[in-house]
Each structure stands twice: as structure tokens, then as C-alpha cells.
Amino acid sequence: MRILRAAEYRSMPWKNGGGVTTEIAVSPAGAALDDFDWRISMARVESGGPFSGFTEVDRTLAVLEGEGIVLDIAGRPAATVTKASAPLSFPADVPTQAALIAGPIIDLNVMTRRGRITHAVERVMISTSTDIHSVADVTLILCFDGEITVAGAAPVRIGPRDTLLLGPDALKWCLEPARPATLFVIRIDRVAAND
């Protein structure tokens, strides 16, 4: 188990230069925007426009703050993503245009290298003690708001926007919220190599 504190996240320009992204975690460590296996980040989107393209990458987007965003993804009907909707998955290497519904948003982006890594993103609201199972190669739990304590011999506090990173050997963790909390559970798996 590792704790990634929000104060230690790394900020950098978007790939297309249109804004700033805050990198929560990337693998391999220190990877650039063109050579990661997987990457999790948050970004403040101030205006509509094209999304950065990432060759052979799959992407999931969730809205954390703001009214939401409408995505025009090539070959698909327009998709509206809000704080209430499920995270939206789409290929990061097709032309994608964004329009804001009403003012800036902050979004969560999870990206994995197609053919090597897969991912799933789930928004979880908790108000009582909750067990999270980490059956993936890597499980990350972003505590977006609220505060949780990870129960155990030495309890650990996770504050707003901190992230808990769990390996595949961690089967079940008990999370205790101080008050209702919104979590994003991100599961990342390596694709099995063909024999």
C-alpha cells in the first residue's frame, strides 16, 4: 500500500498545450506523455475545443467539479458527462471535441496503453464502513471529497484528493469515512501475453 498525497502531484501542460494537467500517478514512474503504460490525472478545462490525441491509448473521463461536458467523439453520438453520470470510456486516438455545459470543469482522466493494459473506473459514494476489494494488478482509490481512514493495525488517513495505491496482494481493505465521501476506484490490469 502506498499513499499518494495531493500536495505531491505533478503539474504539467496538456499534450496539446491547451491547459494544465495534474498527474496523480503514471507507470512506469517518470514516463512522459508519449510512453506511459498507464496514467491517471486531473485537469481543469476552461473552454471547449479539441482533446489531445494519444496513439493506441484507451481513455476514461469523469467529471469531478462543474456542470459537465459534452464530447463529440468521431463515429459516436455526442456524449454528456456530468458529476452524476458514469465515467465515459472512449479511444484516445480518435478526433474528440469538447463543449462545456456551463463554465469550467475539473475532470479525472484514466489512460492505458491499448493491447498492454486495461482499466475500469467506478465512482463510489460511501457514508458507512465499506470494503473495497483489490483484485486487479493495481487498484487506486482517489478520495475526491471527504476523508477516509483505512482500517488496520496502523490506521491511515486519506484526505480530499489523496490516492491510495494498492498492489495485487491486497485483497480487501476496510474504508471508514469521517463523513459521506466520493471515491473513484480505478482498477488496472496487464493484458496476458499470448503464448
C-alpha positions as MATLAB code, in Angstrom:
seq = 'MRILRAAEYRSMPWKNGGGVTTEIAVSPAGAALDDFDWRISMARVESGGPFSGFTEVDRTLAVLEGEGIVLDIAGRPAATVTKASAPLSFPADVPTQAALIAGPIIDLNVMTRRGRITHAVERVMISTSTDIHSVADVTLILCFDGEITVAGAAPVRIGPRDTLLLGPDALKWCLEPARPATLFVIRIDRVAAND';
ca = [
       0.000    0.000    0.000;
       1.227    3.474   -0.916;
      -0.398    6.826   -0.218;
      -0.135    9.479   -2.918;
      -0.748   12.876   -1.330;
      -2.454   15.587   -3.382;
       0.253   18.101   -2.397;
       2.848   15.922   -4.157;
       1.082   15.501   -7.508;
       2.977   16.819  -10.542;
       1.504   19.549  -12.790;
       2.428   19.902  -16.477;
       0.997   21.321  -19.715;
      -1.543   19.328  -21.689;
      -0.104   17.457  -24.646;
      -1.822   19.963  -26.983;
      -0.793   22.948  -24.820;
      -4.398   23.966  -24.146;
      -4.280   23.750  -20.356;
      -2.631   22.184  -17.316;
      -2.903   18.598  -16.120;
      -2.171   17.333  -12.616;
      -0.622   13.887  -12.736;
      -1.731   11.625   -9.878;
       0.202    8.527  -10.932;
       1.968    7.150  -14.010;
       3.637    3.863  -14.914;
       6.443    3.369  -15.478;
       7.488    6.031  -12.958;
       8.555    9.243  -14.665;
       7.095    8.243  -18.051;
       6.339   11.060  -20.493;
       3.024   11.643  -22.262;
       4.104    9.508  -25.229;
       5.474    6.426  -23.488;
       3.389    5.590  -20.405;
       1.742    2.201  -19.849;
      -0.940    3.869  -17.732;
      -1.582    7.365  -16.437;
      -4.111    8.939  -14.039;
      -4.560   12.696  -13.934;
      -6.925   15.575  -13.213;
      -7.348   18.634  -15.413;
      -9.163   21.938  -15.222;
     -10.959   22.547  -18.520;
     -11.620   26.267  -19.020;
     -13.143   26.200  -22.511;
     -14.296   23.893  -25.284;
     -12.010   22.617  -28.019;
     -10.167   19.523  -29.228;
      -8.866   16.860  -26.865;
      -5.223   15.827  -27.056;
      -4.727   12.685  -29.115;
      -2.874    9.660  -27.694;
      -1.991    6.900  -30.159;
      -3.113    3.386  -29.154;
      -4.470    4.577  -25.809;
      -7.883    3.972  -24.222;
      -9.275    6.711  -22.009;
     -11.963    7.104  -19.333;
     -13.179   10.539  -18.274;
     -15.223   11.502  -15.196;
     -16.355   14.972  -14.126;
     -15.234   15.931  -10.606;
     -16.385   19.571  -10.416;
     -18.549   21.833  -12.553;
     -21.704   21.359  -14.593;
     -20.259   18.928  -17.104;
     -19.002   18.492  -20.642;
     -20.345   17.279  -23.975;
     -17.931   15.152  -26.010;
     -18.198   14.762  -29.768;
     -16.164   11.593  -30.345;
     -15.655   10.691  -34.006;
     -18.013    7.920  -35.076;
     -20.239    8.168  -31.981;
     -23.289   10.174  -30.918;
     -22.432   13.168  -28.690;
     -21.995   12.109  -25.042;
     -22.761   14.260  -21.996;
     -20.632   13.645  -18.889;
     -21.622   15.194  -15.545;
     -20.863   14.626  -11.852;
     -23.916   12.358  -11.739;
     -23.168   10.262  -14.829;
     -20.986    7.184  -15.035;
     -17.403    7.712  -16.212;
     -17.180    7.599  -20.019;
     -14.683    5.338  -21.820;
     -13.515    6.021  -25.377;
     -10.435    5.651  -27.606;
      -7.957    8.495  -27.034;
      -6.690    8.302  -30.620;
      -9.853    9.375  -32.449;
     -10.719   13.054  -33.005;
     -12.663   14.322  -29.970;
     -14.167   17.796  -29.491;
     -15.384   19.081  -26.134;
     -18.022   21.691  -25.287;
     -18.603   22.839  -21.707;
     -22.194   22.855  -20.446;
     -21.845   25.914  -18.199;
     -18.387   27.096  -17.215;
     -15.122   25.349  -16.318;
     -14.906   21.804  -15.023;
     -12.310   19.620  -13.361;
     -12.131   16.128  -14.798;
     -10.448   12.845  -13.978;
      -8.646   11.053  -16.805;
      -7.502    7.437  -16.758;
      -5.469    6.291  -19.775;
      -3.970    2.895  -20.587;
      -1.874    1.626  -23.489;
      -4.160   -0.492  -25.690;
      -3.080   -4.105  -26.081;
      -0.863   -3.969  -22.984;
      -3.039   -2.606  -20.168;
      -6.790   -2.411  -19.453;
      -8.659   -0.339  -16.877;
     -12.029    0.187  -15.217;
     -13.204    3.287  -13.331;
     -16.050    3.344  -10.806;
     -17.471    6.246   -8.769;
     -18.385    5.080   -5.252;
     -20.240    7.137   -2.640;
     -19.747    5.891    0.912;
     -21.226    7.028    4.203;
     -20.521    3.947    6.339;
     -17.674    1.482    6.685;
     -17.099   -0.065    3.242;
     -14.913   -2.905    1.998;
     -13.021   -2.414   -1.263;
     -11.584   -5.477   -2.974;
      -8.355   -5.015   -4.913;
      -8.254   -7.954   -7.288;
      -6.522   -6.068  -10.129;
      -2.774   -5.786  -10.746;
      -3.046   -2.211   -9.418;
      -6.021   -0.620   -7.639;
      -6.073    3.109   -6.967;
      -8.665    4.764   -4.740;
      -8.944    8.518   -5.207;
     -10.737   10.146   -2.287;
     -12.198   13.049   -4.193;
     -14.028   14.657   -1.295;
     -14.489   13.801    2.331;
     -11.939   11.924    4.387;
     -11.467    8.210    4.925;
      -9.484    6.063    7.309;
      -8.047    2.776    6.101;
      -8.634    0.396    8.990;
      -5.820   -1.851   10.153;
      -3.145   -2.309   12.789;
      -1.891    1.199   11.962;
      -4.890    3.134   10.579;
      -4.082    5.542    7.745;
      -5.994    8.761    6.985;
      -6.691    9.679    3.372;
      -7.770   13.289    2.820;
      -9.501   15.062   -0.082;
      -7.824   14.273   -3.442;
      -5.306   11.910   -1.842;
      -4.985    8.499   -3.521;
      -4.436    5.045   -2.078;
      -2.400    2.741   -4.366;
      -2.822   -0.990   -3.729;
      -0.986   -3.924   -5.280;
      -2.452   -7.270   -6.336;
      -1.749   -8.898   -2.974;
      -4.204   -6.619   -1.158;
      -7.481   -8.492   -1.290;
      -9.796   -6.445    0.915;
      -9.482   -3.065    2.636;
     -11.960   -1.542    5.045;
     -12.558    2.169    4.433;
     -14.191    4.271    7.163;
     -15.470    7.698    6.101;
     -15.429   10.583    8.597;
     -18.477   11.890    6.689;
     -20.002   10.949    3.316;
     -17.212   10.686    0.761;
     -16.926   10.298   -3.003;
     -14.298    7.837   -4.132;
     -13.091    6.803   -7.565;
     -11.925    3.203   -7.678;
      -9.567    2.590  -10.604;
      -8.543   -0.957  -11.450;
      -5.620   -1.528  -13.823;
      -4.646   -4.900  -15.278;
      -1.832   -6.004  -17.559;
      -3.033   -7.905  -20.620;
      -1.805  -11.501  -20.536;
       0.852  -12.202  -23.166;
      -0.082  -14.701  -25.880;
       1.866  -17.926  -25.850;
];
